[in-house]
XYZ file of C-alpha atoms in Angstrom:
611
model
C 0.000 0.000 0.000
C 1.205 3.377 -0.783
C 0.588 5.844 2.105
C -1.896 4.822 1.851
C -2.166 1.982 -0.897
C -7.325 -7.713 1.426
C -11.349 -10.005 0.590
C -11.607 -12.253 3.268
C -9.851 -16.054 2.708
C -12.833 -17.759 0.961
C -13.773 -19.866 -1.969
C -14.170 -18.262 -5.393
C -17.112 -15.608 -5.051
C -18.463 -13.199 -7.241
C -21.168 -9.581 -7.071
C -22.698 -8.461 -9.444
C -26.137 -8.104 -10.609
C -24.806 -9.204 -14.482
C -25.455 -12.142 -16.380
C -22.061 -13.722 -15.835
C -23.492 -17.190 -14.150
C -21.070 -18.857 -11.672
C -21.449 -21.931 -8.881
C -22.114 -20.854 -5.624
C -22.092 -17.136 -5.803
C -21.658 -15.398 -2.832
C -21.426 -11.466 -3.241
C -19.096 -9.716 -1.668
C -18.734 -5.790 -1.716
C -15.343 -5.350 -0.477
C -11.812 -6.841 0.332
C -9.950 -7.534 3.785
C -6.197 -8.052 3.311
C -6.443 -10.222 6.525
C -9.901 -11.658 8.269
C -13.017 -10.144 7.241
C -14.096 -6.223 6.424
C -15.281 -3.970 8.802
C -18.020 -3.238 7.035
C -20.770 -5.276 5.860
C -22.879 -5.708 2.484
C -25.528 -3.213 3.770
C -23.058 -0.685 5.006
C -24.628 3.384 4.634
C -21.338 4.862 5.423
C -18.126 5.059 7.081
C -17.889 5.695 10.782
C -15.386 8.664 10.141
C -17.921 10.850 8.088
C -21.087 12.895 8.695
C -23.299 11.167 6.159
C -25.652 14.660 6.339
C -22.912 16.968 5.684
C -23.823 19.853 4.080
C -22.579 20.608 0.831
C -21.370 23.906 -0.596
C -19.235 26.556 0.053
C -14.908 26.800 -0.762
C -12.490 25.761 0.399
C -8.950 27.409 0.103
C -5.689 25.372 0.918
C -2.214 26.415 0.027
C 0.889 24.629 -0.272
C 4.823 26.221 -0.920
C 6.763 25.250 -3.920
C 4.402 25.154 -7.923
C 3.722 22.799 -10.287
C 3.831 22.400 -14.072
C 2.160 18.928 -15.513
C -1.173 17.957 -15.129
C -0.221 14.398 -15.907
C 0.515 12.859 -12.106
C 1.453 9.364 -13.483
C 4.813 10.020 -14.680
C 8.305 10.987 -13.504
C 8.594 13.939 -15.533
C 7.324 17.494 -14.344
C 5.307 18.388 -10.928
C 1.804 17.720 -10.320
C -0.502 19.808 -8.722
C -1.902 19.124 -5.343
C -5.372 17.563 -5.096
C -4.998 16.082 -9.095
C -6.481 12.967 -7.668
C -9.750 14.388 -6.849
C -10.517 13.943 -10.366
C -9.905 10.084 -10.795
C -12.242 6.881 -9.272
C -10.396 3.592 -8.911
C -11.672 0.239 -8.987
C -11.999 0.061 -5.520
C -11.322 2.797 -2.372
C -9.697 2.085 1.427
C -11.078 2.746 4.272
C -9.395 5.019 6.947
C -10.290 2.590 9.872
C -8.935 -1.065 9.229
C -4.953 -1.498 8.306
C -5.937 -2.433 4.512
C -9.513 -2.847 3.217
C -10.921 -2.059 0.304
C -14.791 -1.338 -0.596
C -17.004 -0.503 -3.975
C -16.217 2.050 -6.440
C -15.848 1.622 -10.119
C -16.223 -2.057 -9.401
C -18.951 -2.645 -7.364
C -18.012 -6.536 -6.752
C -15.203 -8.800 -6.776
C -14.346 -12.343 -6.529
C -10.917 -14.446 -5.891
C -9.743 -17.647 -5.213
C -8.889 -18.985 -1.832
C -5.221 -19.019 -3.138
C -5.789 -15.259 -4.763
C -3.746 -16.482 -8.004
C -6.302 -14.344 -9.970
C -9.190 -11.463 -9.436
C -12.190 -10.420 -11.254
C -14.191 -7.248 -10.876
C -17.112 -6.352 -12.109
C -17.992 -2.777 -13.001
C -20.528 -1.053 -11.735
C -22.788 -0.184 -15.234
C -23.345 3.688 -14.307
C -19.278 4.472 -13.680
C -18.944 7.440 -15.952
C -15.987 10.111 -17.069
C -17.224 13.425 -17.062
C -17.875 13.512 -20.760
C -20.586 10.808 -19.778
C -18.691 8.446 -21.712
C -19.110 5.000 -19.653
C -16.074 2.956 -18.177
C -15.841 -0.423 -19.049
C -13.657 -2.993 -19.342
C -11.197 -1.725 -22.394
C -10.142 1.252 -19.906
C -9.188 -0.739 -17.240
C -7.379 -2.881 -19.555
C -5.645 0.209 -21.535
C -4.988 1.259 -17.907
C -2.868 -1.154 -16.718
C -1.468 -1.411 -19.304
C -0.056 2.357 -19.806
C 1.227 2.556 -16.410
C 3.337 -0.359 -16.843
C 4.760 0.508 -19.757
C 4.547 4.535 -19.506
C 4.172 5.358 -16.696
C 6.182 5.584 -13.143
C 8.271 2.766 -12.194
C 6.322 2.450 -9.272
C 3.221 1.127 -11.417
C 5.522 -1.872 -12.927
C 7.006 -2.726 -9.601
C 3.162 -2.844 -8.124
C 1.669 -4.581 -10.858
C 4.360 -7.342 -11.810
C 3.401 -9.910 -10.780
C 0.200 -9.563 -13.480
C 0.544 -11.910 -15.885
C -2.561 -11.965 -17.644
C -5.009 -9.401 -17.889
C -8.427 -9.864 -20.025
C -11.936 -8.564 -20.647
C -14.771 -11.378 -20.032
C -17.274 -8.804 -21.168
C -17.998 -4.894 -21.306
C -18.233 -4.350 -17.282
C -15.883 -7.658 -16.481
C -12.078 -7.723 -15.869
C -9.749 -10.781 -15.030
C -6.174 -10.470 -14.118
C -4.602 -13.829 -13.705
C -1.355 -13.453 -11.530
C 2.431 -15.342 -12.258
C 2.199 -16.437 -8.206
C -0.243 -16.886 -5.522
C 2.244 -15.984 -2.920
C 1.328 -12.144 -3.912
C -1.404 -12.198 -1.555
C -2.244 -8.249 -1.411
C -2.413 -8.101 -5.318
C -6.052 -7.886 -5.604
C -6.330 -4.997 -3.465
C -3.066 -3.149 -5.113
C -4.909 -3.799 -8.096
C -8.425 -2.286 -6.555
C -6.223 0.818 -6.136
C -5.595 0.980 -10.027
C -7.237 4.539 -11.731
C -9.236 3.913 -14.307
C -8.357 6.252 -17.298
C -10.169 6.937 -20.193
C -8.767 5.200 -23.201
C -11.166 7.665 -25.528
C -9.178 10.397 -23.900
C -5.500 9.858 -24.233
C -6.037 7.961 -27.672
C -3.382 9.848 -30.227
C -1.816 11.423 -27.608
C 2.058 10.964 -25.344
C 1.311 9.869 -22.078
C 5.101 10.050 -20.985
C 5.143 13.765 -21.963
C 4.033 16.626 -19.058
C 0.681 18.441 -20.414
C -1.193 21.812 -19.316
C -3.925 20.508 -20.830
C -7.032 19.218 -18.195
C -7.424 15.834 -17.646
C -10.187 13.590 -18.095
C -11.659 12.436 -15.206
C -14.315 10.308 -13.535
C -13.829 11.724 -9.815
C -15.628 13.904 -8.012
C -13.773 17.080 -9.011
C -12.964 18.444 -12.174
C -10.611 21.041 -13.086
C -11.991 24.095 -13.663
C -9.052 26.946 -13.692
C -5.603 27.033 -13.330
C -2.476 28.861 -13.462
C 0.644 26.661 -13.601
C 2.771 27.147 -10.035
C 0.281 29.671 -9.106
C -3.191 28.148 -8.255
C -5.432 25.350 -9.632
C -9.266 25.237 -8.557
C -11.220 22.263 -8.513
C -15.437 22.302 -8.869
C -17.150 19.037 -7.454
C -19.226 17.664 -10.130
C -22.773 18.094 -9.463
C -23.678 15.049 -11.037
C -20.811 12.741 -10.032
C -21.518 9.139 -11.001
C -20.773 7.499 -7.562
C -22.149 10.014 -5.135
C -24.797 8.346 -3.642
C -22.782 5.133 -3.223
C -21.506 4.192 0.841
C -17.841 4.712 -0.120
C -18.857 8.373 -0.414
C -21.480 9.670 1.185
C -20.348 12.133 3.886
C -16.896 13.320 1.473
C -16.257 15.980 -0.500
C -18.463 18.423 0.515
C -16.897 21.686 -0.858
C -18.060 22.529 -4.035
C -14.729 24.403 -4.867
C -11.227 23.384 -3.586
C -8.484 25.648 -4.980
C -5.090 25.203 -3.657
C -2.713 28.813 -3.990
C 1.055 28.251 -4.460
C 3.693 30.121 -2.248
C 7.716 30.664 -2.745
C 7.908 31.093 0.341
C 6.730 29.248 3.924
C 7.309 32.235 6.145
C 4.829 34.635 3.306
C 2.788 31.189 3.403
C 1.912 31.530 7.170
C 0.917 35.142 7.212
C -1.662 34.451 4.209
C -3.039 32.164 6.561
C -3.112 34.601 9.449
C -4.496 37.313 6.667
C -6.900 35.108 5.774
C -6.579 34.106 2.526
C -6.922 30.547 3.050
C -8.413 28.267 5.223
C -6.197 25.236 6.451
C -2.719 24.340 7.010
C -1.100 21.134 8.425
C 2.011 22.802 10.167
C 5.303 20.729 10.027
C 7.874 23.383 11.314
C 7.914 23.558 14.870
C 9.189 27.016 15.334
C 6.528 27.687 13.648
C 3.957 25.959 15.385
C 5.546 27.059 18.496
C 5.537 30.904 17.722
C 3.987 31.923 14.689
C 0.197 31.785 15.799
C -0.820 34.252 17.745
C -3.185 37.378 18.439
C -6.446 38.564 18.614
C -7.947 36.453 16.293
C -6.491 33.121 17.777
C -7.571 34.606 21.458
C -11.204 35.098 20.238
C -11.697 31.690 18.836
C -11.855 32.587 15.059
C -8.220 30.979 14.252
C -8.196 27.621 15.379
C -4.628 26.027 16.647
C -5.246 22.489 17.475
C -3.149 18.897 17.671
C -5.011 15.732 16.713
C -3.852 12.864 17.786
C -2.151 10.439 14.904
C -1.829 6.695 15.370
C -1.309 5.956 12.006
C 2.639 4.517 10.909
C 5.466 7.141 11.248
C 6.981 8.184 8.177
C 10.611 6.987 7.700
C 12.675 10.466 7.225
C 16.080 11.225 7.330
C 19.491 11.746 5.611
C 19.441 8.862 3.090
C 23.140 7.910 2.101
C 23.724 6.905 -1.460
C 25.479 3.374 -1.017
C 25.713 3.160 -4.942
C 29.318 5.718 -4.976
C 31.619 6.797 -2.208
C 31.940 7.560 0.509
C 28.900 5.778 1.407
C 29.803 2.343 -0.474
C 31.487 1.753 2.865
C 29.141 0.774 5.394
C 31.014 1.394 8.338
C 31.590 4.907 6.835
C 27.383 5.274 7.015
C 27.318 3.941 10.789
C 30.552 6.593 11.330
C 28.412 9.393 10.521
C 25.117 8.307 12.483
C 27.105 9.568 15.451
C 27.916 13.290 13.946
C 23.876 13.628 14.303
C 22.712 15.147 17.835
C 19.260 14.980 18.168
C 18.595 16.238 21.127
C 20.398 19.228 20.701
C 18.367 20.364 17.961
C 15.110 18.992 19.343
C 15.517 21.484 22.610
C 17.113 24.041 20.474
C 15.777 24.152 17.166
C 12.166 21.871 17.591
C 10.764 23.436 20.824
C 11.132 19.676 21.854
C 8.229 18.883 19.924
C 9.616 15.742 18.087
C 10.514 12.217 18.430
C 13.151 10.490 17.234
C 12.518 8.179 14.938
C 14.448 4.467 15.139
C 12.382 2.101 12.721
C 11.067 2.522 9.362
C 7.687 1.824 10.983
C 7.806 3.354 13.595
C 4.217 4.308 15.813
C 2.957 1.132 15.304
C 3.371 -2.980 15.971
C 5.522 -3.010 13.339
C 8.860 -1.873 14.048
C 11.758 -3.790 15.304
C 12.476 -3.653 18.488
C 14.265 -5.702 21.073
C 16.364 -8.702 19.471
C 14.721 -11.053 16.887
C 13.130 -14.100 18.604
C 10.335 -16.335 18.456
C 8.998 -16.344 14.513
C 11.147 -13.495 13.508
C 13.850 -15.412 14.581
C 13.169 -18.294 12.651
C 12.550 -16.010 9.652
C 16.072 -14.484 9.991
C 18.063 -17.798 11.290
C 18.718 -18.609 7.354
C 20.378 -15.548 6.542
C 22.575 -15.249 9.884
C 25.996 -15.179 7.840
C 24.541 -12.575 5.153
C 23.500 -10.082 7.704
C 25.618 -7.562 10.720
C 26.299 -10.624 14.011
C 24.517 -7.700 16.127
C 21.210 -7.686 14.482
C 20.900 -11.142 16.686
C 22.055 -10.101 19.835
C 21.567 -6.367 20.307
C 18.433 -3.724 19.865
C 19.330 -1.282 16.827
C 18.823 2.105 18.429
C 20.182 5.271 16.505
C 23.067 7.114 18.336
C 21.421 9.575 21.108
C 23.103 12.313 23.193
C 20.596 12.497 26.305
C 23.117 12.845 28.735
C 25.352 16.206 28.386
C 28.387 16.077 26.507
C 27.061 12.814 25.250
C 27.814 13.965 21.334
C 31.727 13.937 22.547
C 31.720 10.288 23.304
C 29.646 9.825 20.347
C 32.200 11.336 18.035
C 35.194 9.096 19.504
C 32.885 6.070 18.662
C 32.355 7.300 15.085
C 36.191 8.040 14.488
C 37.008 4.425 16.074
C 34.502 2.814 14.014
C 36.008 4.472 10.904
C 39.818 3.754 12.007
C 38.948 0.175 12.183
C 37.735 0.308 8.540
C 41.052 1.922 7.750
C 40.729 5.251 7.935
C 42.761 8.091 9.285
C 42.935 11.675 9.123
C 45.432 13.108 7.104
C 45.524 16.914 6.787
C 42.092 17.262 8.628
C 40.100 15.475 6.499
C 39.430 11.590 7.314
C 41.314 9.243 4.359
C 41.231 5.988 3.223
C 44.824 4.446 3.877
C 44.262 2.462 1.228
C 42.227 4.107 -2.110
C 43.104 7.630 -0.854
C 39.895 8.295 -0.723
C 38.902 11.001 1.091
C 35.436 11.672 3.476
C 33.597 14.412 1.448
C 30.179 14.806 0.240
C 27.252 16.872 -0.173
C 23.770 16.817 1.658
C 21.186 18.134 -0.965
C 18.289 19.748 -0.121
C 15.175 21.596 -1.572
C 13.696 23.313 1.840
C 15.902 25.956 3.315
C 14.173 25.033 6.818
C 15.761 21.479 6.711
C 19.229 23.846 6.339
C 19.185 24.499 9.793
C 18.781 20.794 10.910
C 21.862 19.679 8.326
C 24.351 23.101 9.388
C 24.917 21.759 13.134
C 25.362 18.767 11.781
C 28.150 19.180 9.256
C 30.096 21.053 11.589
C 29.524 18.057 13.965
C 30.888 15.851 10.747
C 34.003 17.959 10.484
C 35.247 16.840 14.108
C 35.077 13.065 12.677
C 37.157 14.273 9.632
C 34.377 14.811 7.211
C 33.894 17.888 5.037
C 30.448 18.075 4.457
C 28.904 20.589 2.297
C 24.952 21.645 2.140
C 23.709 22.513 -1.143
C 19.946 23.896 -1.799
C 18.703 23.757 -5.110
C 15.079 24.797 -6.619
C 12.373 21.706 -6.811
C 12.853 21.216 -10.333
C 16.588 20.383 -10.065
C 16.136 18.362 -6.854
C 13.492 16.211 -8.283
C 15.838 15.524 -11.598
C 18.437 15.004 -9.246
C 17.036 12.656 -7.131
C 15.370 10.696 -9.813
C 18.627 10.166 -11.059
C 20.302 9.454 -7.945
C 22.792 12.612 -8.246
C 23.708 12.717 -4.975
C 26.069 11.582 -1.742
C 23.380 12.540 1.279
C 19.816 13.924 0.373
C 16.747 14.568 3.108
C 14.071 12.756 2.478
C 10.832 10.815 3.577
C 8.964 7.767 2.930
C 5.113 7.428 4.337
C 5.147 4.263 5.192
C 1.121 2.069 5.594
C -0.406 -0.181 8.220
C 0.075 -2.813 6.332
C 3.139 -2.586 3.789
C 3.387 -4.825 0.698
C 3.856 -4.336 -2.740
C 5.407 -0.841 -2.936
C 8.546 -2.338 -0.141
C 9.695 -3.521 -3.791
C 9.826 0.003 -4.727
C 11.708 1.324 -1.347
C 14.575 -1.470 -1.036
C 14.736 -4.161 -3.922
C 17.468 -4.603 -5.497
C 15.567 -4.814 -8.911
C 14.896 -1.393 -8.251
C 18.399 -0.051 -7.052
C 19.113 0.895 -10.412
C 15.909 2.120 -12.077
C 15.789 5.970 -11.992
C 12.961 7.358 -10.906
C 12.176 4.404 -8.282
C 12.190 5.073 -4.518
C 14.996 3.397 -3.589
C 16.777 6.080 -3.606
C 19.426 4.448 -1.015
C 20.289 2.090 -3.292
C 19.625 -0.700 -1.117
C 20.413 -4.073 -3.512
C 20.540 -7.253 -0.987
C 19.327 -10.530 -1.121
C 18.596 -10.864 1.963
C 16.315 -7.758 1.742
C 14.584 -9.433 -1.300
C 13.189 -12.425 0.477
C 12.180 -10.673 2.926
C 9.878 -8.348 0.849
C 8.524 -11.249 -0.542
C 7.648 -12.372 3.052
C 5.797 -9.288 3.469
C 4.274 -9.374 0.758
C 3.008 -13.474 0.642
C 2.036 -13.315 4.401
C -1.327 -14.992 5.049
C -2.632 -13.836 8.387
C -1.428 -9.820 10.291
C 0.860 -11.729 12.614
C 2.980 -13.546 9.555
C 2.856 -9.776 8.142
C 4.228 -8.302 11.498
C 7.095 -10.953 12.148
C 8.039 -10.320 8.266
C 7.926 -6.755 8.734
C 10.143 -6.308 11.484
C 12.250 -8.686 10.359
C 12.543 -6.891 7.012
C 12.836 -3.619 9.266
C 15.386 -4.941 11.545
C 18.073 -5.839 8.768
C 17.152 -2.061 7.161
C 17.949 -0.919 10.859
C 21.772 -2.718 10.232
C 22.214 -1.158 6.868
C 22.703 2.016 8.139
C 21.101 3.447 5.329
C 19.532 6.586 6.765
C 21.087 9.179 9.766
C 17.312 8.948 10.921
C 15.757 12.259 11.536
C 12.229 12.605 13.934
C 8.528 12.280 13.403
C 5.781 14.001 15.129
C 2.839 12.125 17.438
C 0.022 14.636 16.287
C -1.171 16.113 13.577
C -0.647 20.384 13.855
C -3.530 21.934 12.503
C -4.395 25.557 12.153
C -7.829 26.628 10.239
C -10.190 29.359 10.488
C -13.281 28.297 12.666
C -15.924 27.688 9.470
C -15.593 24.293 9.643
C -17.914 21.321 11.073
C -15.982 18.118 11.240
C -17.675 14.340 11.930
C -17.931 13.297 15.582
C -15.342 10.160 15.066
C -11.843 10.552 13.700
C -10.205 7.847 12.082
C -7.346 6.283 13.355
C -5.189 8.027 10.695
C -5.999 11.253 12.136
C -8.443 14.304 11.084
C -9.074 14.784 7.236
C -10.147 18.169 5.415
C -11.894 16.447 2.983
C -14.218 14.621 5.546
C -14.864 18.103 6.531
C -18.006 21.017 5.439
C -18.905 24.378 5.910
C -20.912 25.192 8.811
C -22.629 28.077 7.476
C -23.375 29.596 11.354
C -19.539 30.001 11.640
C -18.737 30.991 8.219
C -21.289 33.377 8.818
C -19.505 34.907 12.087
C -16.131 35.091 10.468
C -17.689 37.138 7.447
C -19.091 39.400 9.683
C -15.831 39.806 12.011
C -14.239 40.680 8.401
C -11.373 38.325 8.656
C -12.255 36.311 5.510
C -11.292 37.287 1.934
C -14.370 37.185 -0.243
C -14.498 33.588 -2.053
């Protein structure tokens, strides 16, 4: 699952109300990656949602940085914020079970107890917004584009498909290369259905200005590239009235405004130019709301609490060119990184350190391996580090004071012992002559802060560090490319991981540009255990495979991990009425409406721009 990207264990089944005849039919309206849905057949809507939400009213959101493509599905050019608004899938997750999926564009599916193949079956009024109907052929032309046009994500998720056919206008069959790809039919439920009418004559691999065609329920309906784009709800959106739905999307204009700059970003809030902003800089958070408006209740500063996965952020080392080849040259620098420090000094304390790449949840590695995780790892004990067996990976921390000095004589002994020495200042290999340089990219000048302390920790072990920003466009080309030594980065990792692990750390993926391995991780030992994650039959194989897969990450010492927050930072103008029950995943805006009393109030205390 992708940040959010499983039909209960059952014989063959179908839905449907088509003429497609089968033995023993047994609808079923949605798909549990482990045990059965949450929700049953008869279902009105999900807990998180106010099913009488109003609808109207706009809704103004803002984000720093621009785009310049309207075509999200490739690596080339930026997409604009809320593009997916305008496309259905076959199926859509809900925000309260680790991995579920329930009716959209297919309104049934069936699979084997073995889940070596899937069938859905369309619902018969799924429309674009030209009216033009989907059927089979655009799910077909579908898949097929993003495999062979589009991201290299799409062919890592959908590889294992090794047949894909139409059984009739509103029926699909994909027939898999292994049934130990157990999540497949609901990576495949996440597949957007575009209109083969549409791009017919046309270069998907090229960025476009030119709108979309959709089937969600938005449309485009002005833009300006890396200034604004505004999206209308469509009145009569195909799927509205369906369970999946009910209770979303209640604004019947979202427009998100661009901004150079975070700082000018945070007074247009305050101004009142838009409505809602998640903050992530704690300074920020800490100091930049205030006044009358916040006093009197009209500016809302509020922290939900988040138990969904931590993302996995950090500075990612390259281990595809020096220095960072050398893996006792990535655990060396670990130690130049002082958390703490900046936490109190920089973070307002506000942070967490993160130690697993699933962290905030039941899936990270902790302790040493044992029971079934240590019977998954026993076979690979002289591939992996002898430590991962008998001691907890913890990142180096610097609680106690003067705790970073001690940490820096570990880090130089560590690198003496892999033949180092400094020569001149500078930390060289006594062998190649190599010398400890590199640079730490970066695209956010508030990250610049965290990495500056930092490299002149990195010059006390010998290392001369350099920190280079460059505009999004260059970083993204970069990065895609895997330009670099060090870059800052982030993963959002999912209550139930799978398919897209292949993308993070496989080695078929090490070398594809454009993929999200941007570490270069490229281990066998990795491999298998993706594929343990990935064939797991029940959540508690899935746990013991993830940690173990996290646990040899941990050893890799691919990342100088960063922090990760344990609420979500909101700030919004008080206009908003929001459901009763938040998912576990935390608050959403688009779950949210206008409460006309307290849009009312604000327009009369003059604080809102007219919209």
């Amino acid at each position: 699952m992708i940040r959010g990207m499983a039909l209960a264990v059952m014989a063959a089944t179908w839905i449907a109300t088509g003429p497609i005849a089968r033995a023993d039919p047994e609808p079923t309206h949605a798909i549990a990656m482990h045990g059965e849905p949450k929700y049953g057949p008869d279902f009105a809507h999900f807990d998180y949602v106010n099913p009488d939400a109003p609808k109207g009213g706009h809704l103004r959101l803002a984000w720093v940085g621009g785009f310049d493509s309207l075509n999200p599905f490739i690596i080339k050019g930026r997409p604009p914020l809320g593009i997916g608004l305008m496309y259905d899938t076959l199926m859509t997750a809900s925000a309260d079970e680790p991995f579920s999926h329930y009716a959209l564009v297919a309104e049934g599916i069936e699979t084997p107890e073995d889940r070596s193949w899937v069938i859905f079956h369309l619902n018969p009024n799924a429309r674009f917004h030209d009216d033009h109907p989907m059927t089979a052929e655009d799910v077909l032309f579908s898949l097929d584009i993003l495999r062979t046009q589009g991201a290299p994500l799409y062919r890592v998720y959908y590889a294992d498909v090794d047949q894909a056919e139409a059984l009739d206008d509103h029926t699909v069959k994909f027939t898999f290369s292994t049934d130990m790809n157990r999540e497949l039919p609901l990576v495949l439920g996440q597949l957007p259905v575009l209109p083969k009418h549409d791009w017919d004559g046309r270069d998907f691999t090229e960025t476009t200005l030119e709108p979309p065609l959709g089937s969600g329920s938005y449309r485009i309906a002005d833009f300006e590239a890396g200034r604004f784009i505004r999206y209308e709800r469509v009145k009569d959106y195909w799927a509205a009235d369906l369970p999946t739905q009910v209770g979303l999307y209640n604004f019947d204009t979202i427009q998100y405004d661009y901004y150079r700059d975070a700082t000018v970003a945070v007074e247009a809030l305050k101004a009142g130019e838009y409505d809602y902003r998640k903050e992530h800089i704690a300074k920020t958070w800490a100091t930049a709301y205030q006044g009358e408006d916040l006093d009197a209740g009209r500016l809302i500063k509020r922290a939900f609490e988040n138990n969904q996965v931590a993302p996995t952020q950090g500075f990612v080392m390259n281990m595809r060119r020096p220095p960072f080849n050398d893996p006792a040259v990535r655990e060396a620098v670990a130690y130049a990184f002082d958390f703490q420090w900046a936490n109190q000094n920089l973070f307002y304390g506000s942070y967490v350190r993160t130690r697993s790449n699933f962290d905030n949840s039941e899936l990270a590695a902790t302790g040493v391996p044992e029971g079934a995780e240590l019977a998954l790892l026993e076979p690979f004990r002289d591939q992996v580090p002898p430590r991962l067996f008998t001691e907890e990976y913890n990142p180096p921390d610097t609680e106690a004071p003067g705790e970073i000095r001690a940490n820096l004589r570990k880090g130089l002994q560590i690198l003496r012992d892999a033949g180092w020495a400094l020569q001149d200042g500078v930390m060289t290999h006594g062998e190649t002559g190599a010398r400890l340089e590199f640079e730490i990219l970066l695209r956010q000048p508030s990250v610049e802060r965290l990495a500056l302390p930092y490299v002149q920790n990195l010059e006390r072990l010998g290392a001369k560090a350099t920190v280079r920003i460059v505009d999004t466009a260059q970083f993204m080309n970069r990065v895609n490319t895997f330009d670099f030594e060090m870059v800052s980065a982030i993963w959002l990792q999912s209550d139930s991981p799978g398919n897209e692990q292949r993308d993070f750390w496989s080695s078929a993926t090490a070398t594809v540009e454009g993929s999200r391995n941007l570490a270069g991780v490229s281990s066998p030992v990795v491999d298998a255990l993706i594929e343990e994650v990935i064939r797991a039959d029940s959540r508690e194989d899935l746990v013991t495979a993830v940690r173990a897969l996290d646990r040899v990450l941990q050893w890799t010492f691919y990342l100088v991990p960063h922090y990760h927050e344990e609420d979500d930072r909101l700030v919004f103008w008080n206009r908003f009425g929001m459901p009763e029950n938040t998912a576990p995943s935390g608050p959403a805006i688009l779950r949210w409406w206008i409460d006309p009393e307290k849009d009312a109030a604000l327009r009369a205390a003059g604080v809102l721009t007219d919209r």
